[in-house]
mmCIF file of C-alpha atoms and ligand atoms in Angstrom:
data_model
loop_
_atom_site.group_PDB
_atom_site.id
_atom_site.type_symbol
_atom_site.label_atom_id
_atom_site.label_comp_id
_atom_site.label_asym_id
_atom_site.label_seq_id
_atom_site.Cartn_x
_atom_site.Cartn_y
_atom_site.Cartn_z
ATOM 1 C CA MET J 1 46.891 -30.879 1.315
ATOM 2 C CA ILE J 2 43.730 -28.734 3.551
ATOM 3 C CA LEU J 3 43.542 -29.678 7.024
ATOM 4 C CA ARG J 4 39.627 -28.762 8.529
ATOM 5 C CA ILE J 5 40.771 -29.462 12.072
ATOM 6 C CA TYR J 6 42.232 -26.442 13.916
ATOM 7 C CA ARG J 7 45.783 -27.167 15.001
ATOM 8 C CA ILE J 8 47.875 -25.691 18.236
ATOM 9 C CA MET J 9 51.279 -24.393 16.289
ATOM 10 C CA LEU J 10 53.139 -21.757 18.148
ATOM 11 C CA ASN J 11 53.494 -19.496 15.034
ATOM 12 C CA ILE J 12 55.340 -16.332 16.423
ATOM 13 C CA VAL J 13 56.338 -13.151 14.439
ATOM 14 C CA LEU J 14 59.704 -11.621 15.612
ATOM 15 C CA PHE J 15 59.588 -8.445 14.632
ATOM 16 C CA GLY J 16 61.631 -5.199 14.627
ATOM 17 C CA PRO J 17 63.786 -3.017 12.641
ATOM 18 C CA PRO J 18 66.859 -4.219 10.701
ATOM 19 C CA GLY J 19 69.574 -5.104 12.923
ATOM 20 C CA ALA J 20 67.232 -5.211 15.899
ATOM 21 C CA GLY J 21 68.292 -8.659 16.606
ATOM 22 C CA LYS J 22 65.834 -10.943 15.008
ATOM 23 C CA GLY J 23 68.165 -13.381 14.029
ATOM 24 C CA THR J 24 69.987 -13.742 16.948
ATOM 25 C CA GLN J 25 66.983 -14.040 18.951
ATOM 26 C CA ALA J 26 65.449 -16.289 17.279
ATOM 27 C CA GLU J 27 68.305 -19.069 17.006
ATOM 28 C CA LYS J 28 67.661 -18.881 20.680
ATOM 29 C CA LEU J 29 63.609 -19.646 20.685
ATOM 30 C CA GLN J 30 63.990 -22.057 18.076
ATOM 31 C CA GLU J 31 66.121 -24.237 20.581
ATOM 32 C CA ARG J 32 64.441 -23.219 23.796
ATOM 33 C CA TYR J 33 60.787 -23.842 22.755
ATOM 34 C CA GLY J 34 61.603 -26.726 19.743
ATOM 35 C CA LEU J 35 60.373 -24.029 16.907
ATOM 36 C CA LEU J 36 61.551 -23.975 13.236
ATOM 37 C CA HIS J 37 63.513 -20.701 12.357
ATOM 38 C CA LEU J 38 62.467 -18.677 8.882
ATOM 39 C CA SER J 39 64.076 -16.002 8.163
ATOM 40 C CA THR J 40 62.662 -14.397 4.846
ATOM 41 C CA GLY J 41 66.012 -12.390 4.451
ATOM 42 C CA GLN J 42 67.963 -15.225 4.571
ATOM 43 C CA ALA J 43 65.987 -17.298 2.416
ATOM 44 C CA ILE J 44 66.614 -14.331 -0.231
ATOM 45 C CA ARG J 45 70.358 -14.532 0.483
ATOM 46 C CA ASP J 46 70.356 -18.284 -0.118
ATOM 47 C CA GLU J 47 68.666 -17.945 -3.415
ATOM 48 C CA MET J 48 70.994 -15.193 -4.687
ATOM 49 C CA SER J 49 74.209 -17.083 -3.596
ATOM 50 C CA ARG J 50 73.106 -19.973 -5.643
ATOM 51 C CA GLY J 51 72.677 -17.547 -8.763
ATOM 52 C CA SER J 52 68.593 -18.923 -8.797
ATOM 53 C CA GLU J 53 66.205 -17.001 -10.665
ATOM 54 C CA LEU J 54 64.625 -16.202 -7.621
ATOM 55 C CA GLY J 55 67.429 -15.265 -6.583
ATOM 56 C CA ARG J 56 68.342 -12.746 -9.320
ATOM 57 C CA LEU J 57 65.044 -10.936 -9.205
ATOM 58 C CA ALA J 58 64.870 -10.421 -5.847
ATOM 59 C CA ALA J 59 68.124 -8.582 -6.028
ATOM 60 C CA ALA J 60 67.183 -6.249 -8.120
ATOM 61 C CA GLN J 61 64.266 -5.129 -6.346
ATOM 62 C CA MET J 62 66.130 -4.861 -3.523
ATOM 63 C CA GLU J 63 68.425 -2.490 -4.616
ATOM 64 C CA GLY J 64 69.654 0.445 -2.412
ATOM 65 C CA GLY J 65 67.646 -1.324 0.810
ATOM 66 C CA LYS J 66 64.165 -1.697 -0.701
ATOM 67 C CA LEU J 67 61.766 -4.964 -0.129
ATOM 68 C CA ALA J 68 61.645 -7.523 -2.424
ATOM 69 C CA SER J 69 58.177 -7.684 -3.629
ATOM 70 C CA ASP J 70 55.177 -9.137 -1.748
ATOM 71 C CA GLU J 71 54.266 -11.925 -4.849
ATOM 72 C CA LEU J 72 58.164 -12.941 -4.363
ATOM 73 C CA VAL J 73 58.053 -13.113 -0.889
ATOM 74 C CA LEU J 74 54.634 -14.458 -0.186
ATOM 75 C CA GLY J 75 56.051 -17.561 -2.509
ATOM 76 C CA ILE J 76 58.635 -18.585 -0.611
ATOM 77 C CA ILE J 77 56.309 -18.771 2.382
ATOM 78 C CA GLU J 78 53.653 -20.719 0.810
ATOM 79 C CA LYS J 79 56.404 -23.223 -0.226
ATOM 80 C CA TYR J 80 57.871 -22.956 3.448
ATOM 81 C CA VAL J 81 54.262 -23.519 5.062
ATOM 82 C CA GLU J 82 53.330 -26.391 2.943
ATOM 83 C CA GLU J 83 56.275 -28.488 3.550
ATOM 84 C CA HIS J 84 56.509 -27.691 7.155
ATOM 85 C CA HIS J 85 52.918 -28.397 8.520
ATOM 86 C CA SER J 86 53.795 -30.801 10.864
ATOM 87 C CA ALA J 87 55.896 -28.652 12.760
ATOM 88 C CA ARG J 88 55.316 -27.471 16.822
ATOM 89 C CA GLY J 89 55.779 -24.106 15.341
ATOM 90 C CA VAL J 90 57.541 -21.354 13.547
ATOM 91 C CA ILE J 91 59.443 -18.414 14.388
ATOM 92 C CA PHE J 92 58.932 -16.319 11.113
ATOM 93 C CA ASP J 93 62.041 -13.477 11.295
ATOM 94 C CA GLY J 94 60.948 -10.316 9.230
ATOM 95 C CA PHE J 95 57.834 -11.471 7.725
ATOM 96 C CA PRO J 96 55.308 -10.097 6.973
ATOM 97 C CA ARG J 97 56.549 -6.748 6.223
ATOM 98 C CA THR J 98 53.561 -5.211 4.790
ATOM 99 C CA LEU J 99 50.232 -5.185 5.224
ATOM 100 C CA PRO J 100 49.044 -7.245 2.261
ATOM 101 C CA GLN J 101 52.143 -9.920 3.756
ATOM 102 C CA ALA J 102 50.064 -10.089 6.800
ATOM 103 C CA GLU J 103 46.689 -10.094 5.130
ATOM 104 C CA ALA J 104 47.643 -12.877 2.731
ATOM 105 C CA PHE J 105 49.805 -15.059 5.359
ATOM 106 C CA ASP J 106 46.475 -15.472 7.382
ATOM 107 C CA GLY J 107 44.865 -17.255 4.296
ATOM 108 C CA ILE J 108 48.229 -19.249 4.051
ATOM 109 C CA LEU J 109 47.822 -20.947 7.529
ATOM 110 C CA LYS J 110 44.513 -21.093 7.479
ATOM 111 C CA ARG J 111 44.690 -23.419 4.638
ATOM 112 C CA ILE J 112 46.514 -26.168 6.911
ATOM 113 C CA GLY J 113 44.252 -24.983 9.803
ATOM 114 C CA THR J 114 46.554 -23.044 11.776
ATOM 115 C CA GLY J 115 47.123 -19.219 12.522
ATOM 116 C CA VAL J 116 49.294 -17.002 14.165
ATOM 117 C CA THR J 117 50.091 -16.987 17.617
ATOM 118 C CA GLY J 118 51.062 -13.521 18.324
ATOM 119 C CA MET J 119 53.574 -10.692 16.979
ATOM 120 C CA VAL J 120 56.861 -9.954 19.207
ATOM 121 C CA ALA J 121 58.733 -6.901 18.858
ATOM 122 C CA LEU J 122 61.941 -5.825 19.723
ATOM 123 C CA GLU J 123 61.978 -1.999 19.945
ATOM 124 C CA VAL J 124 65.087 -0.870 19.476
ATOM 125 C CA PRO J 125 66.485 2.806 18.448
ATOM 126 C CA ASP J 126 67.673 3.980 15.250
ATOM 127 C CA ASP J 127 71.040 5.013 16.422
ATOM 128 C CA VAL J 128 71.639 1.834 18.469
ATOM 129 C CA VAL J 129 70.692 -0.729 15.478
ATOM 130 C CA ILE J 130 73.105 1.324 12.651
ATOM 131 C CA GLU J 131 75.876 0.734 15.493
ATOM 132 C CA ARG J 132 75.024 -2.670 15.165
ATOM 133 C CA ILE J 133 74.522 -3.255 11.825
ATOM 134 C CA LEU J 134 77.673 -0.816 11.104
ATOM 135 C CA THR J 135 79.561 -3.615 13.814
ATOM 136 C CA ARG J 136 78.115 -6.683 11.419
ATOM 137 C CA GLY J 137 79.030 -5.273 8.174
ATOM 138 C CA LYS J 138 83.196 -5.388 8.783
ATOM 139 C CA THR J 139 82.584 -9.567 8.757
ATOM 140 C CA SER J 140 78.678 -10.400 7.067
ATOM 141 C CA GLY J 141 79.722 -9.647 3.647
ATOM 142 C CA ARG J 142 75.871 -8.595 3.251
ATOM 143 C CA ALA J 143 75.729 -5.878 0.552
ATOM 144 C CA ASP J 144 72.886 -4.153 2.402
ATOM 145 C CA ASP J 145 75.005 -4.010 5.990
ATOM 146 C CA GLN J 146 78.450 -2.013 3.896
ATOM 147 C CA SER J 147 76.817 1.905 3.353
ATOM 148 C CA ILE J 148 75.420 3.920 5.799
ATOM 149 C CA ASP J 149 72.862 5.029 3.245
ATOM 150 C CA THR J 150 71.914 1.573 2.453
ATOM 151 C CA ILE J 151 71.314 1.369 6.026
ATOM 152 C CA ARG J 152 69.404 4.283 6.759
ATOM 153 C CA ASN J 153 67.307 3.709 3.877
ATOM 154 C CA ARG J 154 65.926 0.101 5.142
ATOM 155 C CA ILE J 155 64.968 1.957 8.259
ATOM 156 C CA ALA J 156 63.283 4.768 6.333
ATOM 157 C CA VAL J 157 61.332 1.665 4.371
ATOM 158 C CA TYR J 158 60.728 0.106 7.578
ATOM 159 C CA ASP J 159 59.024 3.292 8.733
ATOM 160 C CA ALA J 160 57.583 3.541 5.932
ATOM 161 C CA GLN J 161 55.820 0.125 4.948
ATOM 162 C CA THR J 162 56.485 -2.235 7.964
ATOM 163 C CA ALA J 163 55.917 -0.628 11.034
ATOM 164 C CA VAL J 164 52.071 -0.669 10.174
ATOM 165 C CA VAL J 165 51.795 -4.553 10.650
ATOM 166 C CA ALA J 166 52.354 -4.269 13.875
ATOM 167 C CA GLU J 167 48.938 -2.210 13.925
ATOM 168 C CA TYR J 168 47.718 -5.280 12.363
ATOM 169 C CA TYR J 169 48.238 -7.748 15.336
ATOM 170 C CA LYS J 170 47.434 -4.830 17.736
ATOM 171 C CA GLN J 171 44.114 -4.555 16.603
ATOM 172 C CA GLN J 172 43.491 -8.530 16.882
ATOM 173 C CA GLY J 173 45.114 -8.471 20.480
ATOM 174 C CA LYS J 174 48.263 -10.694 19.079
ATOM 175 C CA TYR J 175 50.773 -7.829 19.919
ATOM 176 C CA ARG J 176 53.660 -7.763 22.139
ATOM 177 C CA ALA J 177 57.010 -5.560 22.983
ATOM 178 C CA VAL J 178 59.990 -5.612 24.401
ATOM 179 C CA ASN J 179 62.780 -3.956 25.266
ATOM 180 C CA GLY J 180 65.289 -5.008 22.786
ATOM 181 C CA VAL J 181 68.321 -2.787 24.440
ATOM 182 C CA GLY J 182 70.738 -4.611 26.530
ATOM 183 C CA THR J 183 72.783 -7.976 26.291
ATOM 184 C CA ILE J 184 71.345 -10.654 24.769
ATOM 185 C CA ASP J 185 70.100 -12.906 27.708
ATOM 186 C CA GLU J 186 68.902 -10.189 28.941
ATOM 187 C CA ILE J 187 66.829 -9.817 25.884
ATOM 188 C CA PHE J 188 66.051 -13.153 25.497
ATOM 189 C CA GLU J 189 64.628 -13.895 29.196
ATOM 190 C CA ARG J 190 61.817 -10.985 28.118
ATOM 191 C CA LEU J 191 60.722 -12.418 24.924
ATOM 192 C CA CYS J 192 60.821 -15.667 26.691
ATOM 193 C CA THR J 193 58.243 -14.121 28.963
ATOM 194 C CA VAL J 194 55.843 -13.475 26.262
ATOM 195 C CA VAL J 195 56.379 -16.977 24.371
ATOM 196 C CA ASP J 196 55.438 -18.615 27.607
ATOM 197 C CA SER J 197 52.480 -16.056 28.227
ATOM 198 C CA TRP J 198 51.471 -18.266 24.857
ATOM 199 C CA GLU J 199 52.385 -21.167 25.701
ATOM 200 C CA GLU J 200 49.664 -21.391 28.653
HETATM 201 P P1 LIG X 301 66.399 -9.192 7.073
HETATM 202 O O1 LIG X 301 67.262 -10.214 6.916
HETATM 203 O O2 LIG X 301 65.340 -9.833 7.135
HETATM 204 O O3 LIG X 301 67.379 -8.153 7.348
HETATM 205 P P2 LIG X 301 66.670 -6.794 8.123
HETATM 206 O O4 LIG X 301 65.447 -6.883 8.923
HETATM 207 O O5 LIG X 301 67.551 -5.491 7.946
HETATM 208 O O6 LIG X 301 67.044 -7.307 10.019
HETATM 209 P P3 LIG X 301 68.847 -7.960 9.959
HETATM 210 O O7 LIG X 301 68.988 -9.376 9.968
HETATM 211 O O8 LIG X 301 69.559 -6.887 9.534
HETATM 212 O O9 LIG X 301 68.973 -7.558 11.378
HETATM 213 P P4 LIG X 301 68.076 -8.490 12.694
HETATM 214 O O10 LIG X 301 66.955 -7.951 13.536
HETATM 215 O O11 LIG X 301 68.148 -10.352 12.161
HETATM 216 O O12 LIG X 301 69.114 -8.339 13.945
HETATM 217 P P5 LIG X 301 70.594 -9.347 14.024
HETATM 218 O O13 LIG X 301 70.296 -10.438 15.254
HETATM 219 O O14 LIG X 301 71.264 -9.956 12.760
HETATM 220 O O15 LIG X 301 65.868 -9.029 5.262
HETATM 221 C C1 LIG X 301 67.222 -8.140 4.383
HETATM 222 C C2 LIG X 301 66.227 -7.802 3.468
HETATM 223 O O16 LIG X 301 65.408 -8.708 2.592
HETATM 224 C C3 LIG X 301 65.383 -6.813 3.596
HETATM 225 O O17 LIG X 301 65.818 -5.400 3.924
HETATM 226 C C4 LIG X 301 64.557 -6.781 2.109
HETATM 227 O O18 LIG X 301 64.813 -6.433 1.069
HETATM 228 C C5 LIG X 301 64.222 -8.457 1.821
HETATM 229 N N1 LIG X 301 63.420 -8.943 2.745
HETATM 230 C C6 LIG X 301 63.470 -9.843 4.094
HETATM 231 N N2 LIG X 301 62.359 -10.125 4.067
HETATM 232 C C7 LIG X 301 60.964 -9.376 3.420
HETATM 233 C C8 LIG X 301 59.861 -9.672 3.331
HETATM 234 N N3 LIG X 301 59.300 -10.269 4.122
HETATM 235 N N4 LIG X 301 59.296 -8.630 2.345
HETATM 236 C C9 LIG X 301 60.229 -8.196 1.628
HETATM 237 N N5 LIG X 301 61.497 -7.753 2.011
HETATM 238 C C10 LIG X 301 61.885 -8.542 2.499
HETATM 239 O O19 LIG X 301 71.897 -8.236 14.964
HETATM 240 C C11 LIG X 301 72.085 -7.308 14.100
HETATM 241 C C12 LIG X 301 73.750 -7.191 14.291
HETATM 242 O O20 LIG X 301 73.598 -6.811 16.456
HETATM 243 C C13 LIG X 301 74.246 -8.818 14.751
HETATM 244 O O21 LIG X 301 75.913 -8.928 14.212
HETATM 245 C C14 LIG X 301 73.752 -9.433 16.275
HETATM 246 O O22 LIG X 301 75.412 -9.981 16.410
HETATM 247 C C15 LIG X 301 74.339 -7.983 17.481
HETATM 248 N N6 LIG X 301 72.970 -7.722 18.407
HETATM 249 C C16 LIG X 301 72.453 -8.449 18.353
HETATM 250 N N7 LIG X 301 71.473 -8.568 19.552
HETATM 251 C C17 LIG X 301 72.455 -7.674 20.333
HETATM 252 C C18 LIG X 301 72.720 -7.094 21.427
HETATM 253 N N8 LIG X 301 71.770 -7.515 22.452
HETATM 254 N N9 LIG X 301 73.479 -6.390 22.018
HETATM 255 C C19 LIG X 301 74.854 -6.137 20.810
HETATM 256 N N10 LIG X 301 74.862 -6.656 19.557
HETATM 257 C C20 LIG X 301 73.610 -7.481 19.399
HETATM 258 MG MG1 LIG X 302 68.157 -10.662 10.123
#
C-alpha cells in the first residue's frame, strides 16, 4: 500500500555493539512509549527454531559470528514494516547493520509515508560487552554466545561493517549517543532524555 501523506511515526534505531544492552533497553522503551520492538537477531533466531528455510539459510550465513545477508534481513524488515504501518512507532534493534541496509531502509519507510526519527547508540567498551555476553551465554542457549572466538568475531564484524552506519545518521543530524555503562535503570533514563527530545 502506498500512503502519500507523511506520517509522524517514532521510528528509533537502537544501536550498539553485541551485548551493549539493545534488547534489554528496547523492552523498557517499548513499554514507556507504546512502541513496537523488532530485533532482527531475534526474528532470525525464531526462524531458526521453527526450522524454516529462511532460518536454515541465515544459520549458514551467520556461521562464526558473521552477518546474515542484506537481502535476507531486508526481506524481514520490509514484511514487518508493511504489516505494522499503522503503529505509533517501532524500535529497530540490531538494524540497520550495514550501509546498504540503511539506504534501503529509507526507501522501505518512504513507501509507507514515514522515515527514521533518529539513531541512539549505546556506548559500551569491548571488555564490558564480552563479560555481559559470557554471563548471558551460561543460560541463553544462544549459539553465538558460547565461544570467546565467536564473540570476538561479532565485535570485529561490528567494527568493520556496522560502526559506519552511525556516520550515515550523523550526516543527517539524526545521531545521538549515550553512555551504556551503569545500571539498567540509569541507562534507560539517559535513553529517555533522547527519545523525549524527539517527541517534542
Ligand atoms: P543480535 O541478536 O542483534 O545480537 P547482537 O547485536 O550481537 O546483540 P545482543 O542481542 O547479543 O546484545 P544486546 O545489545 O541486545 O544486549 P542485551 O540487552 O541482550 O544479532 C545476532 C546475529 O544475528 C548477528 O550477529 C548477525 O549474525 C545476525 N543479524 C542480526 N541483525 C542483523 C542485520 N541487521 N544484518 C545482518 N545480520 C544480522 O544485553 C546483553 C546481556 O547483558 C544480557 O544478559 C543483559 O541481561 C545484560 N545487561 C544488559 N544491560 C546491562 C547493564 N546495564 N549492566 C549489566 N548487564 C546488562
Ligand atoms: Mg539483542
